[in-house]
mmCIF file of C-alpha atoms and ligand atoms in Angstrom:
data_model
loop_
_atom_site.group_PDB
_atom_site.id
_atom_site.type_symbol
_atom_site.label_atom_id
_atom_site.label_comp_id
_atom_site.label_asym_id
_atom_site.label_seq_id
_atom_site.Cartn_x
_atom_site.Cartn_y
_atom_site.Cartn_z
ATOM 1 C CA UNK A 252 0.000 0.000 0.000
ATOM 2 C CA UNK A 253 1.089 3.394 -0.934
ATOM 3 C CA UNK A 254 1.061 6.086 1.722
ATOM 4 C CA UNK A 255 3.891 8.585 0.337
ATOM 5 C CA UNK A 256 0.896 10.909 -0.686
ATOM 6 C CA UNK A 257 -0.604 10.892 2.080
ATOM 7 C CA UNK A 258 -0.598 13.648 4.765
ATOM 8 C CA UNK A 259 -1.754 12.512 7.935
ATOM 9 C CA UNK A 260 -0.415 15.806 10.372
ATOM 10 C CA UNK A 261 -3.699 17.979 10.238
ATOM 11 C CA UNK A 262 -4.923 18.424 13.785
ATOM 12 C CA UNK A 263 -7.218 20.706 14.993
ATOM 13 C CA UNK A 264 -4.352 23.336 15.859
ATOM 14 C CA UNK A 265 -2.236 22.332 12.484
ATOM 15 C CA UNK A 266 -3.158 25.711 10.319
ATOM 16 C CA UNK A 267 -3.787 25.652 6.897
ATOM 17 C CA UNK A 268 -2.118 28.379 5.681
ATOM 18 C CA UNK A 269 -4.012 29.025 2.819
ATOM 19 C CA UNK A 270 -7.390 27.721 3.102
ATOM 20 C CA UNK A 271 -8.352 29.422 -0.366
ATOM 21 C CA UNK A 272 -5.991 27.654 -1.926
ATOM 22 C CA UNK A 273 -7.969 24.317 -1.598
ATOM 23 C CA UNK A 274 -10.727 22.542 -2.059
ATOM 24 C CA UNK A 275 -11.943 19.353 -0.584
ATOM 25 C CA UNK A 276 -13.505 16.413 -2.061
ATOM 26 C CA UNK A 277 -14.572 12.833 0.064
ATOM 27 C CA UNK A 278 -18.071 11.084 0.600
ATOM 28 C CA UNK A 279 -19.453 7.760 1.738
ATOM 29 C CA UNK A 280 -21.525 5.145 0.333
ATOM 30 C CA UNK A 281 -25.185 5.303 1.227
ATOM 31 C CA UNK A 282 -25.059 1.288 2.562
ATOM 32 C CA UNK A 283 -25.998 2.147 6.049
ATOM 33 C CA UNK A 284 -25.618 4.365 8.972
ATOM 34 C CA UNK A 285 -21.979 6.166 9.942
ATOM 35 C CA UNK A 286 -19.880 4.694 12.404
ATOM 36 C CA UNK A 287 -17.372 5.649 14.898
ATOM 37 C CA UNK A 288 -14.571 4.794 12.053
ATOM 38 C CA UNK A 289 -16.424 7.147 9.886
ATOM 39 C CA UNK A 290 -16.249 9.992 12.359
ATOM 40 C CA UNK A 291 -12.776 9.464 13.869
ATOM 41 C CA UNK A 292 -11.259 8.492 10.300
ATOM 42 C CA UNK A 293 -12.706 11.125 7.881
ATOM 43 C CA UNK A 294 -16.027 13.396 9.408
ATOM 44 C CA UNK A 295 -13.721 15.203 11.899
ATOM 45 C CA UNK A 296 -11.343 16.149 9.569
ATOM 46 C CA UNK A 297 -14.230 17.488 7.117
ATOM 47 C CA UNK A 298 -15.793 19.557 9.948
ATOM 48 C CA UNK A 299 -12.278 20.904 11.178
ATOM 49 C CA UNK A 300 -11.065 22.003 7.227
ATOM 50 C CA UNK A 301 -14.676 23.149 6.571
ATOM 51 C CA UNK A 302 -14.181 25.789 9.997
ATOM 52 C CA UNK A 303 -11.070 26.847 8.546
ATOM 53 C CA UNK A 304 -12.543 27.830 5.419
ATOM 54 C CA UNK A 305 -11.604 25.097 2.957
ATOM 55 C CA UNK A 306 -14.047 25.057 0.466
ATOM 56 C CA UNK A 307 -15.578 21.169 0.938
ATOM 57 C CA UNK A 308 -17.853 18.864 -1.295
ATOM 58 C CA UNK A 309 -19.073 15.472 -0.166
ATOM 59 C CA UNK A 310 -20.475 13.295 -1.637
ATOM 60 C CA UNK A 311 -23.204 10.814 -1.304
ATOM 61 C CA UNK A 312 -21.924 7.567 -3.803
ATOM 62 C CA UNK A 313 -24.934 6.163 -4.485
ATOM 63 C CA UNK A 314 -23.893 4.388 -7.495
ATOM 64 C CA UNK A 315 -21.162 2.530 -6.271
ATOM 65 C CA UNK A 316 -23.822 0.874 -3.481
ATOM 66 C CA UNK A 317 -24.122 -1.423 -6.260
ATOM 67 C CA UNK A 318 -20.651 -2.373 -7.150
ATOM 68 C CA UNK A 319 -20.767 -5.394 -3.985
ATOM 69 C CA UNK A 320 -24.294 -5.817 -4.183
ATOM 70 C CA UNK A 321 -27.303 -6.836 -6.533
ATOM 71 C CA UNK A 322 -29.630 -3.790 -5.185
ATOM 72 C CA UNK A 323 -29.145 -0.604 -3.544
ATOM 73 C CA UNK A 324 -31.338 -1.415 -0.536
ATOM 74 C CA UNK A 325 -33.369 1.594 0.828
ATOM 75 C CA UNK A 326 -31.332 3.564 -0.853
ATOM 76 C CA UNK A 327 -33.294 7.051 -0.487
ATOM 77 C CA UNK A 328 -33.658 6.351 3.271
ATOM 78 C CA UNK A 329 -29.872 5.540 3.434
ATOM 79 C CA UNK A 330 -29.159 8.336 1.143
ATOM 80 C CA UNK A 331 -31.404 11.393 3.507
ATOM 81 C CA UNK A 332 -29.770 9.329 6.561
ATOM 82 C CA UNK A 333 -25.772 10.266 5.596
ATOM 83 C CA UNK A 334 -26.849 14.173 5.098
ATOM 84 C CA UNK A 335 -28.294 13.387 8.736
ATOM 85 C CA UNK A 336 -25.279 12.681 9.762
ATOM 86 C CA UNK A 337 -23.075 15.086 8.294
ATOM 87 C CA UNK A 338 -25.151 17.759 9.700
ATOM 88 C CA UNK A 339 -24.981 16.213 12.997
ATOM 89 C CA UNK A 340 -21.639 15.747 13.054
ATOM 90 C CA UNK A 341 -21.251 20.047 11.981
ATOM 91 C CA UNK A 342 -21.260 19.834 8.105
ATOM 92 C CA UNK A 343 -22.706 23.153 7.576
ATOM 93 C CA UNK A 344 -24.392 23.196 3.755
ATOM 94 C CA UNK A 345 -24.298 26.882 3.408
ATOM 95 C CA UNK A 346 -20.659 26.186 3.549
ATOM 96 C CA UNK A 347 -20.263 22.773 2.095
ATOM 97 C CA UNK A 348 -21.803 21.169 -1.057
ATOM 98 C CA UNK A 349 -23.697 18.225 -0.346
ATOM 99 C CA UNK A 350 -24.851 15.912 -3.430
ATOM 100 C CA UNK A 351 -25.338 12.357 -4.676
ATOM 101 C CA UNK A 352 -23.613 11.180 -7.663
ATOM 102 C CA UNK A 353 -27.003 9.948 -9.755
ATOM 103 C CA UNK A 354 -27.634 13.667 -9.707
ATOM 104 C CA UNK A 355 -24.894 14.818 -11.793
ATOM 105 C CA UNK A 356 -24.408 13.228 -15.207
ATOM 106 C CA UNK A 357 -21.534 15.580 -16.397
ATOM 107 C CA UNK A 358 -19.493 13.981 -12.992
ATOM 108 C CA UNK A 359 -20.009 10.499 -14.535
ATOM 109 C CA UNK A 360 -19.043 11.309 -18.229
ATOM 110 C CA UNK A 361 -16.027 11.726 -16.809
ATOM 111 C CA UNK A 362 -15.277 8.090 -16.405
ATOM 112 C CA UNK A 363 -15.260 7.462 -20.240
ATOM 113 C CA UNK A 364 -11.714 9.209 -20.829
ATOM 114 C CA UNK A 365 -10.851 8.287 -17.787
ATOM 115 C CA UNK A 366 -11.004 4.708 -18.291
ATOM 116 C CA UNK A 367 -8.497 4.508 -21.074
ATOM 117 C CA UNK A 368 -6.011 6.147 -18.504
ATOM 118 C CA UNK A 369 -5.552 3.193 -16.865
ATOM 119 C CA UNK A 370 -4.688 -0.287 -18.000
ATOM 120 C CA UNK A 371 -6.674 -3.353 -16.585
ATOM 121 C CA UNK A 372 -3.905 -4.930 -14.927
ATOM 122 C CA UNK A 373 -3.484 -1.937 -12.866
ATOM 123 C CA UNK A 374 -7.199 -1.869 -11.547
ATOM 124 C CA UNK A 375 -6.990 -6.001 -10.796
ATOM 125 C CA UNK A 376 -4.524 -5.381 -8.479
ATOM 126 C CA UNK A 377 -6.043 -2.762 -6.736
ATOM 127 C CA UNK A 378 -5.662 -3.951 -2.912
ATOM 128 C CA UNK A 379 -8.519 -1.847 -1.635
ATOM 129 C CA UNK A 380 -10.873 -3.518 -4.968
ATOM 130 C CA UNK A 381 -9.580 -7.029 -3.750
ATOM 131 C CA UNK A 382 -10.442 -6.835 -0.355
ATOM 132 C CA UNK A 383 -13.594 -5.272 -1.262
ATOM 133 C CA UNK A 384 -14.583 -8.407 -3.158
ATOM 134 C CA UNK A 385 -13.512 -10.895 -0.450
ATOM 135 C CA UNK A 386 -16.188 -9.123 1.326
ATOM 136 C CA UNK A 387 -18.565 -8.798 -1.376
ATOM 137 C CA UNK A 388 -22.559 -10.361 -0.969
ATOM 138 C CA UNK A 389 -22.323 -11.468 -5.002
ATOM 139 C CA UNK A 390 -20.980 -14.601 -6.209
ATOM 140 C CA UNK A 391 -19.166 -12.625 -9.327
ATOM 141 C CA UNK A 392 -17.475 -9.738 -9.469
ATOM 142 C CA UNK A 393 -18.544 -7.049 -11.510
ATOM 143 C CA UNK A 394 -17.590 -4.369 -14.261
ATOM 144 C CA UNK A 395 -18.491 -1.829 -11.636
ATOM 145 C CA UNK A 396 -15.913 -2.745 -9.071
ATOM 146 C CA UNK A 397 -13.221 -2.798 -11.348
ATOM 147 C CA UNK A 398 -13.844 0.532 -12.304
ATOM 148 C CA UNK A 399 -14.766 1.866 -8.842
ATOM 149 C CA UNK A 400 -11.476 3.739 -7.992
ATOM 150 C CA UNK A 401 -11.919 5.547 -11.678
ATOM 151 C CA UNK A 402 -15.145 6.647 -11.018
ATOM 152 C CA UNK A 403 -13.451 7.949 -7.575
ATOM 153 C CA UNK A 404 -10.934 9.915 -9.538
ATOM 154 C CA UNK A 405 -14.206 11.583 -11.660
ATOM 155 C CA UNK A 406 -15.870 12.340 -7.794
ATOM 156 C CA UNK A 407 -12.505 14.120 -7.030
ATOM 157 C CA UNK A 408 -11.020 15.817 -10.372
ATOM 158 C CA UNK A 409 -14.505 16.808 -11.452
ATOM 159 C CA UNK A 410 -14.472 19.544 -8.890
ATOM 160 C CA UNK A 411 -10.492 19.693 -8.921
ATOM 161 C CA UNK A 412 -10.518 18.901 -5.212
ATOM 162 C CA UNK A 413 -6.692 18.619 -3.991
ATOM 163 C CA UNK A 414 -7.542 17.164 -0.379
ATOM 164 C CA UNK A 415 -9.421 14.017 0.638
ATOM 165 C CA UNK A 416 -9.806 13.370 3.877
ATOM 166 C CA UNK A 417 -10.193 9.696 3.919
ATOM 167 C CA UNK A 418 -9.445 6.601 5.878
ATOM 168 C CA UNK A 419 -6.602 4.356 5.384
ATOM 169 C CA UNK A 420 -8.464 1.688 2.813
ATOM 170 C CA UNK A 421 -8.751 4.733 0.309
ATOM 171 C CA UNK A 422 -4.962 5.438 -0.514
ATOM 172 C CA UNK A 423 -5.146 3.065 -3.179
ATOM 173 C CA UNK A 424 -8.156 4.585 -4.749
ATOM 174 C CA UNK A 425 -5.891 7.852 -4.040
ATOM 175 C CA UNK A 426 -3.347 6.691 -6.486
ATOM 176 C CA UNK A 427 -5.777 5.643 -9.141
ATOM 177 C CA UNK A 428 -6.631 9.248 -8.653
ATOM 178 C CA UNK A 429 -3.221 10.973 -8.951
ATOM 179 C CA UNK A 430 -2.159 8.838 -11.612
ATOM 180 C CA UNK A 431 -5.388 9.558 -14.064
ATOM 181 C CA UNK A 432 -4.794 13.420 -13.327
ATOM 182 C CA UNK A 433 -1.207 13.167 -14.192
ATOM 183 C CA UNK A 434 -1.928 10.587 -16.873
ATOM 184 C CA UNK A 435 -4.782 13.469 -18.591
ATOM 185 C CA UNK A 436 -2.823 16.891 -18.064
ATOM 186 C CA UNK A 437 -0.041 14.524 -19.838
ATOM 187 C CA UNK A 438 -2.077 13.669 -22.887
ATOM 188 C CA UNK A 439 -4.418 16.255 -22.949
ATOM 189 C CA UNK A 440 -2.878 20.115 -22.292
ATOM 190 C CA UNK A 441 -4.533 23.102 -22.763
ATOM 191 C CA UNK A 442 -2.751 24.871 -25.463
ATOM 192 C CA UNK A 443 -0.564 27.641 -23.585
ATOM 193 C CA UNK A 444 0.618 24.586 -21.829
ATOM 194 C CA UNK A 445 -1.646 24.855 -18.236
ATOM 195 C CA UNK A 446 -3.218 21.360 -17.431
ATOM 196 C CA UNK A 447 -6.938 20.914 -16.113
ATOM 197 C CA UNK A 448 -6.464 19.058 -13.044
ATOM 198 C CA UNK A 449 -4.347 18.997 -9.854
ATOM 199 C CA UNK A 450 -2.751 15.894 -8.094
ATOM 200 C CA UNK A 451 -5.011 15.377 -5.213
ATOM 201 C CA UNK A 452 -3.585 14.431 -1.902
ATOM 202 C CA UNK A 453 -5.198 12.152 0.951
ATOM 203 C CA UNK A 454 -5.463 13.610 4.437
ATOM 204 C CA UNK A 455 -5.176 10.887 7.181
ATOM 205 C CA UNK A 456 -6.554 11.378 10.789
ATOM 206 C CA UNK A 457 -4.829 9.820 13.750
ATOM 207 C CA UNK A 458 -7.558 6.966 13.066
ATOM 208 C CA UNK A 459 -7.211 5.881 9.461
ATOM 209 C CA UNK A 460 -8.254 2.564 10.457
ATOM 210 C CA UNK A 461 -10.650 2.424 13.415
ATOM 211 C CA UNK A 462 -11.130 -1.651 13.946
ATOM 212 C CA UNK A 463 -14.502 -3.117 14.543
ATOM 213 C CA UNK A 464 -16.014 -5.739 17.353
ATOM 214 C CA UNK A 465 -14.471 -8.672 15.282
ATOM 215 C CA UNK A 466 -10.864 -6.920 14.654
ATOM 216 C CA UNK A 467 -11.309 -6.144 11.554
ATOM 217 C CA UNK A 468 -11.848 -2.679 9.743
ATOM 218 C CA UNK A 469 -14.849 -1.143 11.706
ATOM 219 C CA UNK A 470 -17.290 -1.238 8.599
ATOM 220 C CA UNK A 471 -21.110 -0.207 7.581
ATOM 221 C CA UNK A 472 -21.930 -3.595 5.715
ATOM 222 C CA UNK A 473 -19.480 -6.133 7.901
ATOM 223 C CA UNK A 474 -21.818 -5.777 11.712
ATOM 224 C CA UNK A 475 -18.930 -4.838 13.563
ATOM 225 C CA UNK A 476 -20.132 -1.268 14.242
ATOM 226 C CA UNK A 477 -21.142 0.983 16.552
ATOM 227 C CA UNK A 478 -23.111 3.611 14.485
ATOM 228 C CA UNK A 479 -23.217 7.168 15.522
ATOM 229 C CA UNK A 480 -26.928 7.209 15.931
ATOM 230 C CA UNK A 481 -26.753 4.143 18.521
ATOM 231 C CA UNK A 482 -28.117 4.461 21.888
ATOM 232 C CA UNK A 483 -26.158 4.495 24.920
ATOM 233 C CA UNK A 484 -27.262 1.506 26.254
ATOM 234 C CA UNK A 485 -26.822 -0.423 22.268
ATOM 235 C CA UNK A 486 -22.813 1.454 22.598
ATOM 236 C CA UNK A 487 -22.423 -0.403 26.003
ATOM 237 C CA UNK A 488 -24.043 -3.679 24.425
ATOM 238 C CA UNK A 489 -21.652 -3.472 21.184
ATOM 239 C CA UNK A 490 -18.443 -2.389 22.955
ATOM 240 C CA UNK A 491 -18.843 -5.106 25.749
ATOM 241 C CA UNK A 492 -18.945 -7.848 22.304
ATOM 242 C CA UNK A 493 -15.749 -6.816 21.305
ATOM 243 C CA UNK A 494 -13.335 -9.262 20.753
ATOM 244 C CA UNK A 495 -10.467 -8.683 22.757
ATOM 245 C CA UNK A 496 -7.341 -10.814 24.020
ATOM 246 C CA UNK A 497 -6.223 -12.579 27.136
ATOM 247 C CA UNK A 498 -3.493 -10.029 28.425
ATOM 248 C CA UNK A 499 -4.799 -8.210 31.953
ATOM 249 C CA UNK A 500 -2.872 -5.222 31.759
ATOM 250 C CA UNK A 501 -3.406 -2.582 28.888
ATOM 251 C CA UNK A 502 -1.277 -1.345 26.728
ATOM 252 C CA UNK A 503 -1.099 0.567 23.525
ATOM 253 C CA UNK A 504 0.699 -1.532 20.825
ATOM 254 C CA UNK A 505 -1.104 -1.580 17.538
ATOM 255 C CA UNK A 506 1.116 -4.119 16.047
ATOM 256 C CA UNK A 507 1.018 -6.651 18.311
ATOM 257 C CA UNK A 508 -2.606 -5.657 20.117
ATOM 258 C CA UNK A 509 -4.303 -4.681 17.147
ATOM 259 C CA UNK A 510 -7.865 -5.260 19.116
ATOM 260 C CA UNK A 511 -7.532 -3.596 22.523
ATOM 261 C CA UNK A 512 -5.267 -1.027 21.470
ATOM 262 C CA UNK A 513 -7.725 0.095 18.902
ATOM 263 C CA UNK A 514 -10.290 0.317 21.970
ATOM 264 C CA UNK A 515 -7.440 2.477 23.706
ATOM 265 C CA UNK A 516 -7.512 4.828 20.623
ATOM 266 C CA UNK A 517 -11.234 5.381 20.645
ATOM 267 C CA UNK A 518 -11.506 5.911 24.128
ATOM 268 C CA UNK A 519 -8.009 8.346 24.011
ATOM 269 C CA UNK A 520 -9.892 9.808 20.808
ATOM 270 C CA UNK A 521 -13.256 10.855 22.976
ATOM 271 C CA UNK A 522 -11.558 12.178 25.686
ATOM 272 C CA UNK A 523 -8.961 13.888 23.780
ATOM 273 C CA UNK A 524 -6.038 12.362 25.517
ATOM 274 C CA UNK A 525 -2.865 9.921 24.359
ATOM 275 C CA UNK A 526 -3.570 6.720 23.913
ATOM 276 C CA UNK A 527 -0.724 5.995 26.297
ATOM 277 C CA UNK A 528 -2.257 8.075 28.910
ATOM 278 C CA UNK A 529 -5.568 5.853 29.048
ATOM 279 C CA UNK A 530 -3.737 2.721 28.870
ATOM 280 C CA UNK A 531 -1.462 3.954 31.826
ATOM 281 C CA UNK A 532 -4.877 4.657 33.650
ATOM 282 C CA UNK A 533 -6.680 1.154 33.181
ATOM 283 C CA UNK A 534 -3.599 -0.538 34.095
ATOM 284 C CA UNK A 535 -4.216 -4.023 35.300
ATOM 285 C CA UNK A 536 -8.048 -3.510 34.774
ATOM 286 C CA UNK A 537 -8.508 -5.626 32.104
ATOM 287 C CA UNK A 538 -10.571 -5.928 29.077
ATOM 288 C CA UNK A 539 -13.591 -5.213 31.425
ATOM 289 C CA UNK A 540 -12.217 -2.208 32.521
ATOM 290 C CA UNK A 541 -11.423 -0.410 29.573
ATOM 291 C CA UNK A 542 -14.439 -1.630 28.052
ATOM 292 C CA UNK A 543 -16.299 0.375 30.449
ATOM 293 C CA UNK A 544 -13.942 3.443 29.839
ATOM 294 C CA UNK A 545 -14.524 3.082 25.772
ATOM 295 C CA UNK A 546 -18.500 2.902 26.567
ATOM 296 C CA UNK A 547 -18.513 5.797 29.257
ATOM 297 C CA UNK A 548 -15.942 8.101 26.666
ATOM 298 C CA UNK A 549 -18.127 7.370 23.665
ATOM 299 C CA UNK A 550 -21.148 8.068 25.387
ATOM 300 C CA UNK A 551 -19.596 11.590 26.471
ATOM 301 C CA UNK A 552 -18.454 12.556 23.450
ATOM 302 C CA UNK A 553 -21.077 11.971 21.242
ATOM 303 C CA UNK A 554 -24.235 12.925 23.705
ATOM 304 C CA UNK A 555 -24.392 16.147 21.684
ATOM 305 C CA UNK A 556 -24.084 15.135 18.234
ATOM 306 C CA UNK A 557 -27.173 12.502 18.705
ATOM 307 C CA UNK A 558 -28.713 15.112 20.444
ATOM 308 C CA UNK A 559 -28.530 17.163 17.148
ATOM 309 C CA UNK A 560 -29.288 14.003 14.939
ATOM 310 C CA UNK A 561 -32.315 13.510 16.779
ATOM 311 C CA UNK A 562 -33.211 16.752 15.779
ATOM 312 C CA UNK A 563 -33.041 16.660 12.567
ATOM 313 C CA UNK A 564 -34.246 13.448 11.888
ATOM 314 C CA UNK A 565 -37.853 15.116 12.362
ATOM 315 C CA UNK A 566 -37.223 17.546 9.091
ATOM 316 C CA UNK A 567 -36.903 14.823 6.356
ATOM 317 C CA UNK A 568 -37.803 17.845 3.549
ATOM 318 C CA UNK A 569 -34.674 19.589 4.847
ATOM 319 C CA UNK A 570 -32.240 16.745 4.400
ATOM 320 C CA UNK A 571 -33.897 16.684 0.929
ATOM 321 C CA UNK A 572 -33.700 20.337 0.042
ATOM 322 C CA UNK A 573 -29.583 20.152 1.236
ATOM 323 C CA UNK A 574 -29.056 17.645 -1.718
ATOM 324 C CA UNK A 575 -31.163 19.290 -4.111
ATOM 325 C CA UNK A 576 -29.024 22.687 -3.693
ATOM 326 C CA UNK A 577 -25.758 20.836 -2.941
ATOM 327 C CA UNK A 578 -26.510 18.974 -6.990
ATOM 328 C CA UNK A 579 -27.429 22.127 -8.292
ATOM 329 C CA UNK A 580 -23.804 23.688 -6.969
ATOM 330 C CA UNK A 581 -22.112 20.245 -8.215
ATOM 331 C CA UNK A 582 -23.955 20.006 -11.728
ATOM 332 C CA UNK A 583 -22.893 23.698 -12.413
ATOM 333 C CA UNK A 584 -19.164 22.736 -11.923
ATOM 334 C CA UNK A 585 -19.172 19.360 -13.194
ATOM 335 C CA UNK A 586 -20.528 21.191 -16.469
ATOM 336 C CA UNK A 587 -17.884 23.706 -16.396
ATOM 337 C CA UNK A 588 -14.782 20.690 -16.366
ATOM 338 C CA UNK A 589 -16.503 18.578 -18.510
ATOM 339 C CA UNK A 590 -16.622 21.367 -20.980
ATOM 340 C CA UNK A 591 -13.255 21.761 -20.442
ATOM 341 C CA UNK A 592 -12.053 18.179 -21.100
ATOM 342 C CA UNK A 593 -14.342 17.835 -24.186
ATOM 343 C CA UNK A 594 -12.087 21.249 -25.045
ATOM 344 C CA UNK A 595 -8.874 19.736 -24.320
ATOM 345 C CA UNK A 596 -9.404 16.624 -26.176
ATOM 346 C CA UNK A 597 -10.188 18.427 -29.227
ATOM 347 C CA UNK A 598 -14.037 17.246 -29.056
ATOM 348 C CA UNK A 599 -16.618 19.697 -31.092
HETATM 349 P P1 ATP B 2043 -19.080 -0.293 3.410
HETATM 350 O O1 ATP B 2043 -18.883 -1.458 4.339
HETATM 351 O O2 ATP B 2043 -20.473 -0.203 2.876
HETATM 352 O O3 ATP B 2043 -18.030 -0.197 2.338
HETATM 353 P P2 ATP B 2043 -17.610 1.553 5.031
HETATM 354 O O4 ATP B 2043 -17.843 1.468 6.489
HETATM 355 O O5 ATP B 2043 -16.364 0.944 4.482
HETATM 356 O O6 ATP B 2043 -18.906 0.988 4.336
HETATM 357 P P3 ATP B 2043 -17.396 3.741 3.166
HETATM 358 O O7 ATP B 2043 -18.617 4.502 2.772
HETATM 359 O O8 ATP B 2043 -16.863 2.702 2.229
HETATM 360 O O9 ATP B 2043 -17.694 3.062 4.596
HETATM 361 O O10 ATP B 2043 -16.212 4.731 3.541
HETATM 362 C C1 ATP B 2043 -16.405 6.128 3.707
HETATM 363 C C2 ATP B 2043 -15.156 6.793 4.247
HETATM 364 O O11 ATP B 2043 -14.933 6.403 5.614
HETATM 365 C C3 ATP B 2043 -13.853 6.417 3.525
HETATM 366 O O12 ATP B 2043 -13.027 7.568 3.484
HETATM 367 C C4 ATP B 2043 -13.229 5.383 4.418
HETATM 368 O O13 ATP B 2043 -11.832 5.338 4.277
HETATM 369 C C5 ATP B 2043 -13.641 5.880 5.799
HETATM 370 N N1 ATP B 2043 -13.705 4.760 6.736
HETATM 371 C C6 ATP B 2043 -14.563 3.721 6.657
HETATM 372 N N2 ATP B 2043 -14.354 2.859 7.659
HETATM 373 C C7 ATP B 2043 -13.333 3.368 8.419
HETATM 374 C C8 ATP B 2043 -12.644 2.919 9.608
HETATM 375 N N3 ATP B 2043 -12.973 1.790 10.190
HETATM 376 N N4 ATP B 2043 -11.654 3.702 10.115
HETATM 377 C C9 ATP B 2043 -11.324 4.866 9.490
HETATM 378 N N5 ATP B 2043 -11.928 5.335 8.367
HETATM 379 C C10 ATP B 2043 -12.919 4.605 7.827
HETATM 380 MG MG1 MG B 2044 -16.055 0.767 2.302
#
């Protein structure tokens, strides 16, 4: 896995210098409600770049539900329920443009040149598209998922986005990315010699990889998560299922206690401390013990936020309007790069 392009050092005191000099592209597929991974590994970093003033677009991937499955299952519910919790979480869409991919066809035309960027061998061995299919519901792979980190590259270039906050599984699709843009302004210059798109860059949080109850990646589609939206009492219940190991005293040591020290980070995470520090603190506790401290931090932290996504749940026409304005922003800029591709390539 590559992570040279990725820049994992933005904090919530790192400044950006310029914020006007970027943009910010990431989204999520509508399969299901967020998780903790999702908040921890990409939606705090959106929030934080969005209240510095970077301008941000995320996006709801609607179409690539279907690249692991035969049907987008309650996929309008799914789809109103991720603007829920963006807003929750402090997305503000005054500020950030909010849109599902269906809803702009200039955004998917961009796949077509895109495609013959790339060579097939280099999408087959895709690590992120491999793992994706060991954990795929269909009994063949499809077209779709093969072509799923090009169609990423159209979500980011179309709005020349240079940051994506995203978690660790992504920096292959990252590549894909980079390479197509570098691969285009290559092939296809404008004449005075200026290219059309930048080299995007991932942005990593201090949890690019948030595990789940079974040890593996904390995921919407795997039941290993506990969702933002869950009650305190179903956080206690999910937390206290978490596969742990047989060691008494915590530690932090991600390489060689993948599962506990993963609970360490999520309860060093909610109460803003080291990881170190709350390991130091449970001590000889045990897995009870810190499983108690995960529940109680998570709790904490995120009493507020379901506050607000209780809230909003009531106004379904609002989560509705936000995507209707967020496509109309998108569709006007998607035109706008399309135009200029069709331009570069010499197309009437
Ligand atoms: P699915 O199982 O349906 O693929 P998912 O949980 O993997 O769902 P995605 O919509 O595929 O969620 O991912 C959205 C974003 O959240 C991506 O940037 C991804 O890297 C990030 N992300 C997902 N899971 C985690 C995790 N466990 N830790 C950190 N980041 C994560
Ligand atoms: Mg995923």
């Amino acid at each position: 896995m590559t992570t040279a392009t990725a820049v994992s050092d933005l904090t919530a005191s790192d400044p950006i210098a310029d914020p006007a000099a970027h943009r910010v592209l990431t989204g999520d597929r509508p399969t299901g409600p967020l998780h903790l991974g999702h908040y921890f590994g990409t939606l705090q970093n959106r929030v934080r770049l969005q209240d510095r003033g970077v301008e941000m677009f995320v996006l709801v991937a609607d179409y690539q539900v279907i690249t692991d499955r035969d049907l987008a299952d309650r996929l309008a519910e799914h789809t109103e329920n991720l603007v829920l919790e963006y807003l929750a979480a402090g997305l503000d869409p005054d500020r950030a443009t909010i849109f599902a991919h269906s809803a702009v066809p200039a955004l998917n035309q961009l796949l077509l040149p895109f495609l013959s960027l790339v060579s097939v061998a280099e999408l087959s061995r895709n690590p992120t598209v491999k793992d994706e299919i060991a954990h795929s519901s269909q009994a063949a792979v499809n077209g779709l998922m093969f072509t799923y980190p090009v169609h990423q590259a159209a979500d980011i270039l179309f709005c020349k986005a240079d940051l994506v906050p995203v978690g660790q599984d992504q920096l292959p699709h990252l590549e894909v990315a980079r390479t197509i843009a570098r691969r285009f302004n290559e092939r296809y210059p404008h004449t005075d010699g200026s290219t059309v798109f930048p080299r995007p860059k991932a942005l990593l949080s201090d949890a690019p990889m948030l595990l789940g109850t079974d040890g593996g990646k904390m995921s919407k589609s795997r039941g290993n998560a506990v969702s933002l939206g869950a009650t305190e009492d179903e956080t206690a219940r999910i937390i206290r299922g978490a596969k742990t190991d047989v060691e008494r005293r915590i530690s932090y040591d991600p390489a060689n206690r993948p599962e506990v020290s993963s609970l360490v980070l999520l309860a060093a995470l909610c109460q803003e401390r080291t990881p170190e520090a709350i390991a130091e603190e449970i001590g000889d506790g045990g897995a009870a013990a810190l499983k108690r401290t995960v529940t109680e931090s998570v709790n904490e932290y995120f009493r507020p936020l379901r506050a607000r996504r209780a809230e909003l749940a009531t106004d379904r026409g609002h989560l509705r309007q936000v995507l209707r304005d967020g496509a109309a922003r998108a569709n006007a800029i998607a035109d706008a790069t399309l135009a200029e591709v069709r331009e570069v390539m010499g197309a009437i």
